[in-house]
XYZ file of C-alpha atoms in Angstrom:
480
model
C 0.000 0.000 0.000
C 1.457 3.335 -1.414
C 1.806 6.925 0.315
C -1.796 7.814 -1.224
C -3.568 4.678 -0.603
C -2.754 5.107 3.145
C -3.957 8.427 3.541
C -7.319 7.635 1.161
C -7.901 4.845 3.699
C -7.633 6.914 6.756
C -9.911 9.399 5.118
C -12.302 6.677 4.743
C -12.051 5.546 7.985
C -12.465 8.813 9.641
C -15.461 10.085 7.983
C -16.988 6.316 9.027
C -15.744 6.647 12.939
C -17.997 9.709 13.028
C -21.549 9.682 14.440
C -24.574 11.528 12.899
C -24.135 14.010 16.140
C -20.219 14.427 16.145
C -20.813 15.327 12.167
C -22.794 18.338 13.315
C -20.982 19.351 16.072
C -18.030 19.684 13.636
C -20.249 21.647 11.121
C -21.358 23.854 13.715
C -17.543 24.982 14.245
C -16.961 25.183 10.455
C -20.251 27.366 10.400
C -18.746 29.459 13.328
C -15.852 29.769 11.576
C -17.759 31.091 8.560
C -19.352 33.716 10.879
C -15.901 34.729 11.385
C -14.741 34.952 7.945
C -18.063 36.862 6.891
C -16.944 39.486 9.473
C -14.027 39.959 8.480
C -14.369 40.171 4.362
C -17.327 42.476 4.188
C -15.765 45.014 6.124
C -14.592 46.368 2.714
C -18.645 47.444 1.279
C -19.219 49.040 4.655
C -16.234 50.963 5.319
C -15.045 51.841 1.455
C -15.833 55.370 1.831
C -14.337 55.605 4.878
C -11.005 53.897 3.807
C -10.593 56.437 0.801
C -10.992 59.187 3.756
C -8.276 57.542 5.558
C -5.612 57.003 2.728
C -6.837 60.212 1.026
C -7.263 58.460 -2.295
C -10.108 57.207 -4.539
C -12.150 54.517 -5.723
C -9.272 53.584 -8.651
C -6.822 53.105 -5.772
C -8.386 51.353 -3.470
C -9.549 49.238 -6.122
C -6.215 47.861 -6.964
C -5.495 48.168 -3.238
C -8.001 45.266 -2.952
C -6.690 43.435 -6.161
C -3.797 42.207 -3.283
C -7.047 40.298 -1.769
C -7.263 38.365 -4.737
C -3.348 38.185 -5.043
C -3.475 36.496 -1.507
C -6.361 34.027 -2.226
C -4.571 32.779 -5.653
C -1.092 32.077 -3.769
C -2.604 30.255 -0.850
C -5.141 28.337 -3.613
C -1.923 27.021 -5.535
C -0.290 26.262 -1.744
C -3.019 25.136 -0.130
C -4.745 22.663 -2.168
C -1.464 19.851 -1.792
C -1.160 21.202 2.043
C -4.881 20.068 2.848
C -4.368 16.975 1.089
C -1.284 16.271 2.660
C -1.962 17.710 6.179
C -5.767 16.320 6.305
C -5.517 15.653 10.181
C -4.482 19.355 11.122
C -7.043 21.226 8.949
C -8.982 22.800 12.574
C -5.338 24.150 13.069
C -5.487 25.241 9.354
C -8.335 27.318 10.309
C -6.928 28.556 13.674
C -4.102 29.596 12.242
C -5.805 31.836 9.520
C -8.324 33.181 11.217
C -5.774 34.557 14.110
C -3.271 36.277 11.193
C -6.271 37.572 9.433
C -7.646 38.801 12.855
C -4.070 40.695 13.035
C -4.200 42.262 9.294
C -7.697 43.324 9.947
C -6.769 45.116 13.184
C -3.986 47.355 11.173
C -6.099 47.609 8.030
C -7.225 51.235 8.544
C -4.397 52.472 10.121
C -2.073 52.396 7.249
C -2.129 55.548 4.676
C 0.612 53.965 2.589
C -0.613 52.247 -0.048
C 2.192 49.439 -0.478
C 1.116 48.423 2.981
C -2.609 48.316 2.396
C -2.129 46.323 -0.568
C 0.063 43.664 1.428
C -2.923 43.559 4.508
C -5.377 43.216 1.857
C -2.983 40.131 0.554
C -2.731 38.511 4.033
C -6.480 38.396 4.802
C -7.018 37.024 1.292
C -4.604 34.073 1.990
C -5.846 33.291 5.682
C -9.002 33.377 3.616
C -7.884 31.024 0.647
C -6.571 28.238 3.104
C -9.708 28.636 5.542
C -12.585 28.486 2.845
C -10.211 25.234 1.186
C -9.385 23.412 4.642
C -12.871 23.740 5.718
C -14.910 22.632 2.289
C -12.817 19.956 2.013
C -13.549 18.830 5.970
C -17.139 19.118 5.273
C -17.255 17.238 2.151
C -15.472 14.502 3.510
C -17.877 13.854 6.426
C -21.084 14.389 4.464
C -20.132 12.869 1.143
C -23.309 13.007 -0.838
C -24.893 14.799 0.661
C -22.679 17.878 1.421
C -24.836 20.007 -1.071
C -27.063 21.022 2.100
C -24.139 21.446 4.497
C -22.348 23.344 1.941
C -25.167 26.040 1.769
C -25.651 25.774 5.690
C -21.863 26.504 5.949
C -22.179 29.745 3.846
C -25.065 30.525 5.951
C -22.792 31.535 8.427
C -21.075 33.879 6.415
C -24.035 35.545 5.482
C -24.714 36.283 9.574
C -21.538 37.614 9.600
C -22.387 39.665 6.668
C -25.801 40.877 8.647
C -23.917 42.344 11.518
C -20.471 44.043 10.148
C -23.195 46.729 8.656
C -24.701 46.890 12.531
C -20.786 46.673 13.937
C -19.188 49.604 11.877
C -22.285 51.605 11.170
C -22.006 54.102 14.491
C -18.094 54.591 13.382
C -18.837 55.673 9.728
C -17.933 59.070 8.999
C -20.931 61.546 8.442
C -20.918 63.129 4.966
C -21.739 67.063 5.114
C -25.295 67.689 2.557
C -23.084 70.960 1.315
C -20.424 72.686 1.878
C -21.840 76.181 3.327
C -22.077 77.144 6.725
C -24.914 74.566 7.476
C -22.225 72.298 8.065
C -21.514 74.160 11.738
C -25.098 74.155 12.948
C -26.213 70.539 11.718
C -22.973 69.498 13.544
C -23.923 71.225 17.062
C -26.915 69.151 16.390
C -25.618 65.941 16.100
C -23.295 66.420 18.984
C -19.763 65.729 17.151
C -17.021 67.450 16.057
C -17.078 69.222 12.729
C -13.984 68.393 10.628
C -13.010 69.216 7.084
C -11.570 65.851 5.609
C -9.940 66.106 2.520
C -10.474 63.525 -0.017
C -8.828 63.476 -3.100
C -10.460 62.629 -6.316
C -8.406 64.202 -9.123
C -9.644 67.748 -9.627
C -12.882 67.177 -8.233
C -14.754 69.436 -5.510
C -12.866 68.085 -2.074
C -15.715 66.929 0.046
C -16.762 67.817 3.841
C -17.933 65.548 6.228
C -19.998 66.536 9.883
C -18.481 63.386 12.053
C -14.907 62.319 12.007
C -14.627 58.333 10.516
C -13.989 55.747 13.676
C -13.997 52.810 12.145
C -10.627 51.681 13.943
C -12.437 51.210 16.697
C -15.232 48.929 14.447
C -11.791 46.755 12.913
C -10.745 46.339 16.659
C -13.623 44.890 17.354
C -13.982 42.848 14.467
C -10.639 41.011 14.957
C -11.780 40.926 18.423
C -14.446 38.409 17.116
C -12.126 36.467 14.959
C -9.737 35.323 16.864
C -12.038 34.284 19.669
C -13.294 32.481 16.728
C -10.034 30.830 16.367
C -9.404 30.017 19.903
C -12.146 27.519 19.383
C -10.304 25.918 16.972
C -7.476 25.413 18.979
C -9.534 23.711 21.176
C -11.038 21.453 18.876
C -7.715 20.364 17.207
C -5.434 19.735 20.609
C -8.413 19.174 22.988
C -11.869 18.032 21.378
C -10.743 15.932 18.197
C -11.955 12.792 18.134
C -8.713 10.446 17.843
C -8.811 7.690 15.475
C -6.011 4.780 15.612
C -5.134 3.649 11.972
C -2.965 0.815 11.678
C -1.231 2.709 9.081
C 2.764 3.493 9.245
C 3.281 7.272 9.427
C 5.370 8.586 6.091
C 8.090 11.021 6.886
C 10.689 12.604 4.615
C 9.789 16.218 2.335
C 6.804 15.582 -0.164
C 8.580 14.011 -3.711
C 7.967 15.621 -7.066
C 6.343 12.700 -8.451
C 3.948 12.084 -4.857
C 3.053 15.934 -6.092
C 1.686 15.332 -9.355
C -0.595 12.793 -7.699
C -1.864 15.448 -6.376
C -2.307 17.848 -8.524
C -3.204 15.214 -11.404
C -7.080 15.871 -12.892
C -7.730 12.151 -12.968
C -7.199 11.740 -9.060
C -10.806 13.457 -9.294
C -12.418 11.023 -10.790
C -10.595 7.617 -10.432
C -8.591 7.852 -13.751
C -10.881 9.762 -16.237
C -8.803 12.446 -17.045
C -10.833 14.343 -19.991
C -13.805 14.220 -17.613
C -12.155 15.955 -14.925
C -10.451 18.738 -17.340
C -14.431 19.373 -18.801
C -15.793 19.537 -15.185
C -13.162 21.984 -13.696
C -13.049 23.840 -16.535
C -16.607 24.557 -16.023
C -16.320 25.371 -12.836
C -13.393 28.040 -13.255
C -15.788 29.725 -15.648
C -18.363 29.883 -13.456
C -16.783 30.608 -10.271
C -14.745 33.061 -12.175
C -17.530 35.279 -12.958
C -20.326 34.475 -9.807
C -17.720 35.349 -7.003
C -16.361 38.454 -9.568
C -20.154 39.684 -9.340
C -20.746 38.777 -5.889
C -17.556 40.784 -5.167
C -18.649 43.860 -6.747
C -22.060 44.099 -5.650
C -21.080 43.534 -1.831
C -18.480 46.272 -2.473
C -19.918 49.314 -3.980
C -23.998 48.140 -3.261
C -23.419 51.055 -0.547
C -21.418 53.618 -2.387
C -23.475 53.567 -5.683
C -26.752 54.176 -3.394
C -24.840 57.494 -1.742
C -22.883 58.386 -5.124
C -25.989 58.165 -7.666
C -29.191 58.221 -5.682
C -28.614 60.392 -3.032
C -28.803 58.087 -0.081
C -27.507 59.119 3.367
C -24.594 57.345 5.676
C -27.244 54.938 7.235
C -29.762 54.231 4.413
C -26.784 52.951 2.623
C -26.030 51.077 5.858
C -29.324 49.547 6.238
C -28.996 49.168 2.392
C -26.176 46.303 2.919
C -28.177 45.065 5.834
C -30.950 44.043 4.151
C -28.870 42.823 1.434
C -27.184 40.404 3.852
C -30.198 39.587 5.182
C -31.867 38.017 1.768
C -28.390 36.832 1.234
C -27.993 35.120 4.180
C -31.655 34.173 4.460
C -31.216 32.256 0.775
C -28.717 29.980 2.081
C -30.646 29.006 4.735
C -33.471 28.055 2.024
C -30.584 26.252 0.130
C -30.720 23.807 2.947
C -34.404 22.968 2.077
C -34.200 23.481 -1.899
C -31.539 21.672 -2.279
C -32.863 18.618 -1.187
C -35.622 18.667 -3.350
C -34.170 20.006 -6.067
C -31.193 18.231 -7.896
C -28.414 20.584 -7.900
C -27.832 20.335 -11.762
C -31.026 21.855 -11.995
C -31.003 24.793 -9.239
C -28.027 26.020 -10.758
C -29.519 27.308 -13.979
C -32.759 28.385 -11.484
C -30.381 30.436 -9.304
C -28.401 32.368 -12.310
C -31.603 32.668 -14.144
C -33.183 34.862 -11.398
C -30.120 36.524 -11.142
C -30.068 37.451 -14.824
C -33.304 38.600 -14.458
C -32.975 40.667 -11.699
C -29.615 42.495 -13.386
C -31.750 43.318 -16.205
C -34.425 44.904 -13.558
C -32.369 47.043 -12.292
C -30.313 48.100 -15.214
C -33.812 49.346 -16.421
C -35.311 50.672 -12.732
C -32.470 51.321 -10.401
C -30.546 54.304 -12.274
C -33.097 57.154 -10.843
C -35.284 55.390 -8.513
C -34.685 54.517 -4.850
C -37.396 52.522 -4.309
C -36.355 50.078 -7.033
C -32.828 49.668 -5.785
C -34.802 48.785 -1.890
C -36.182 46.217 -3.680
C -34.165 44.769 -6.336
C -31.513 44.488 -3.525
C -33.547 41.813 -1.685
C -33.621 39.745 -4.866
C -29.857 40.475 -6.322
C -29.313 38.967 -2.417
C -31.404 35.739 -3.120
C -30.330 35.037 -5.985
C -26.383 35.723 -5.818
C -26.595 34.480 -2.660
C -26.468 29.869 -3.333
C -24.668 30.173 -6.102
C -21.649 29.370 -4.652
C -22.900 26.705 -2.550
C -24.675 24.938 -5.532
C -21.523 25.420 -7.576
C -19.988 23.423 -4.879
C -22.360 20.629 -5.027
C -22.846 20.970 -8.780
C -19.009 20.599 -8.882
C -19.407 17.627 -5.749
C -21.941 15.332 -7.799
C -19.596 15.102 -10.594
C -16.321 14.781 -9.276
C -14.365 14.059 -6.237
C -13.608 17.783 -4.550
C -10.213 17.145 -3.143
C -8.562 19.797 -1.569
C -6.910 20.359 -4.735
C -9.446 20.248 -6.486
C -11.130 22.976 -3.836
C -7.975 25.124 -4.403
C -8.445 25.182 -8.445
C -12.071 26.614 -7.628
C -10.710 29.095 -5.417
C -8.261 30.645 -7.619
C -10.745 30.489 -10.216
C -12.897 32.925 -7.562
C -9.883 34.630 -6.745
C -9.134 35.357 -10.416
C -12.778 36.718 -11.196
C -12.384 39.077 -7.556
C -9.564 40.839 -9.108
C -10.607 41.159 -12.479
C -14.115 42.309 -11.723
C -12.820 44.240 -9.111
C -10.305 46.350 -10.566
C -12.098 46.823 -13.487
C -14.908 47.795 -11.738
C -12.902 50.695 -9.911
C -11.603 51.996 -12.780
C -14.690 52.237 -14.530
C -16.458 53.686 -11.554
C -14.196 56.296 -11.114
C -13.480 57.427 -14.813
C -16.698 56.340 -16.315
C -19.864 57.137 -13.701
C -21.446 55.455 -11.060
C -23.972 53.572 -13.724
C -21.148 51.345 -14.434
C -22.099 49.701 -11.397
C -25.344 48.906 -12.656
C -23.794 47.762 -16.076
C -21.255 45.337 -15.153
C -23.440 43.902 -12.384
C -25.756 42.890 -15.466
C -22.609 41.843 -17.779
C -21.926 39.195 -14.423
C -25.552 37.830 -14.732
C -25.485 37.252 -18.090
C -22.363 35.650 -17.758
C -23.030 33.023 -15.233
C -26.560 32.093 -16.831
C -24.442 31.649 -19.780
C -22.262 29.400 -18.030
C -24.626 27.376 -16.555
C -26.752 26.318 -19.281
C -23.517 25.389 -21.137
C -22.726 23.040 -17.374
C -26.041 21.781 -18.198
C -25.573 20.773 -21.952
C -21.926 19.310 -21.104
C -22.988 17.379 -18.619
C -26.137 15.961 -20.167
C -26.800 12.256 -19.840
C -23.801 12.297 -17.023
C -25.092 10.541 -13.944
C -23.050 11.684 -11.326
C -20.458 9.568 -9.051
C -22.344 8.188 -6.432
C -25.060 6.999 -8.685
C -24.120 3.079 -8.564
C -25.114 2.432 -12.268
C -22.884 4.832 -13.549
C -19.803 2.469 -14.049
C -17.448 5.328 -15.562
C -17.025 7.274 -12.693
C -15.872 5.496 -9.092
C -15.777 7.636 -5.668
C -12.453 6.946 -5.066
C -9.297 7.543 -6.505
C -7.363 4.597 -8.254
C -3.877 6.063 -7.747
């Protein structure tokens, strides 16, 4: 028995040692640990205004500020995917380990005005990120198997909660901005009970702009990585204290990993027990359409709030409650992926899920240019609609193949890929172009990903998925 056969069997053997109740005690700390990393990424949409008032830049800037984000998630996806594989046993400490470092980069984030070092925080919470969402798909889908389609949107369900409070968190340290620039500014500040200051924010030759209440938001980051790494602590715990120990009668391997042990690893086939095309079609797929769903999921979370201020006029805490109720039909939608999804085979909620998306892109390309009520509204759906898609792109990806955690690692760089390219385009059109590009590239995504999935669903026509037992093709397990 080889290197790789030993560790398949101990796979095997621990996701069989584990009761129905120990399974979701563990997927109540991966969902906890989701919470945590939902805090922690959509501090971005909230505070983005507020971070160009810090580093006195612009939308452009911090645009490829964020780009290191996707830089970090890309290295760690390459890195990661053999580490998990290799390392199975310590993924809780994976998870500790990331969520403490990105608890520390979140904690400096805004006070930094050099943008260098912004760029290299924004790179550091996107590879704690990386290696968490990677260690802890690939946990989940080995103890549920089959079935991990629910789990998987269950698990995103706690990022979603996480997304529902940051707004609440960080809204009470968001700067105020001014209605003009006259002497109103004095008076509605003696009001309010703060501190009038003049920030400067530069935007090119545009009119600098005035604000009533000084941003605080280092005070919402502290508190924020507060949360995170208590998060991790319970991680810790789990991996040294709580784990359940399982004795394998299988000799421990030591020595550095070999070249050739690596291309095991990394080889397609391993995916799907030695069909090699197969594997290439499938994950090509699925860097398409994680390429552009997390790209447009990006975006909206991100400048959602600014586009409602910029174009229509919103104030500081409309555009707050804005994201709120955006995370709230976000989150809310995973929760219903639980239900859907086992009712509905996932081949077929996938092209549901990017249709209504499509549909609600071309809504508000049409209604949510000069009307605030539209944007309330349309908001709820974007939310329920963008909202499973990368759950059910999981378990799309899950019924077809076998999602090691190399294979997780492709997907994330795929996501990691779209983040930067949507995002930095984004930034650049935003700022040169108008705030409607918002509204025009959010519909570009939607098209995009309805695209992809009806060409998922003509690929994999007739294809009956790996753990159907008639399908004689595909086996569960690696070969190698």
């Amino acid at each position: 028995m080889n290197d790789m056969e030993m560790r398949h069997t101990k796979d095997n053997l621990e996701s069989q040692e584990y009761t129905q109740r120990e399974k979701t005690v563990k997927t109540l700390f991966l969902i906890c640990s989701m919470f945590a990393l939902g805090l922690e990424q959509e501090l971005t949409g909230t505070t983005l205004k507020d971070l160009i008032i810090l580093t006195n830049s612009n939308y452009e800037v911090m645009a490829r500020a964020m780009v290191g984000s996707s830089v970090g998630y890309i290295i760690l996806a390459v890195l990661g995917g053999p580490l998990v594989d290799r390392f199975g046993g310590y993924c809780d400490l994976m998870v500790a380990l990331c969520l403490s470092v990105s608890a520390l980069a979140t904690l400096l984030t805004p006070y930094t005005p050099l943008f260098g070092v912004l760029w290299a925080l924004f790179c550091v919470r996107g590879m704690c990120a990386g290696l968490q969402n990677i260690a802890g798909q690939t946990i989940l889908i080995g103890l549920w198997k089959e079935k991990a389609t629910g789990p998987l949107h269950v698990l995103h369900f706690g990022y979603g909660i996480g997304a529902i409070i940051v707004p609440l968190i960080l809204n009470p340290f968001l700067a105020v901005l001014s209605p003009d620039s006259t002497n109103e500014t004095s008076s509605i500040g003696q009001i309010l009970n703060v501190t009038d200051q003049h920030i400067p924010l530069k935007n090119d030759n545009e009119t600098i702009s005035q604000y009533l209440k000084v941003s605080r938001i280092k005070t919402g980051y502290l508190i924020v990585a507060i949360i995170v790494a208590s998060v991790a602590t319970v991680f810790v715990f789990y991996q040294f204290c709580y784990r359940r120990i399982i004795h394998v009668s299988i000799k421990t391997v030591k020595g550095k990993i070999k070249i050739r042990e690596l291309a095991k690893f990394i080889d397609p086939k391993k995916c799907t027990g030695g069909n090699r095309l197969y594997s290439v079609q499938i994950m090509g797929l699925l860097f398409f359409y994680f390429f552009n769903t997390i790209g447009g999921e990006i975006i909206i979370k991100t400048y959602l709030r600014s586009y409602s201020i910029d174009k229509l006029n919103f104030s500081g805490d409309d555009g707050s409650i804005l994201n709120t109720a955006f995370a709230i039909s976000y989150t809310l939608s995973r929760l219903a992926g639980l239900i859907t999804s086992r009712y509905v085979p996932v081949r077929i909620l996938v092209v549901l899920e990017s249709f209504g998306l499509v549909v609600t892109t071309v809504l508000l390309e049409i209604f949510a240019r000069n009307s605030k009520q539209a944007l309330w509204i349309l908001s709820i759906f974007l939310g329920m609609f963008v909202s499973p898609l990368y759950p059910s792109g999981m378990g799309w990806g899950n019924y077809f193949i076998n999602l090691t955690g190399t294979a997780i690692a492709f997907i994330v760089t795929s996501s990691a890929f779209g983040a930067m390219v949507y995002g930095w385009l984004l930034g650049y059109l935003y700022q040169n172009y108008g705030y409607e590009m918002f509204l025009h590239q959010t519909l570009a995504c939607g098209g995009m990903v309805f695209f992809c999935t009806i060409l998922m669903a003509v690929v994999t026509h007739g294809s009956k998925g790996r753990y159907n037992k008639s399908n004689t093709d595909l086996k569960e397990e690696s070969d190698e």
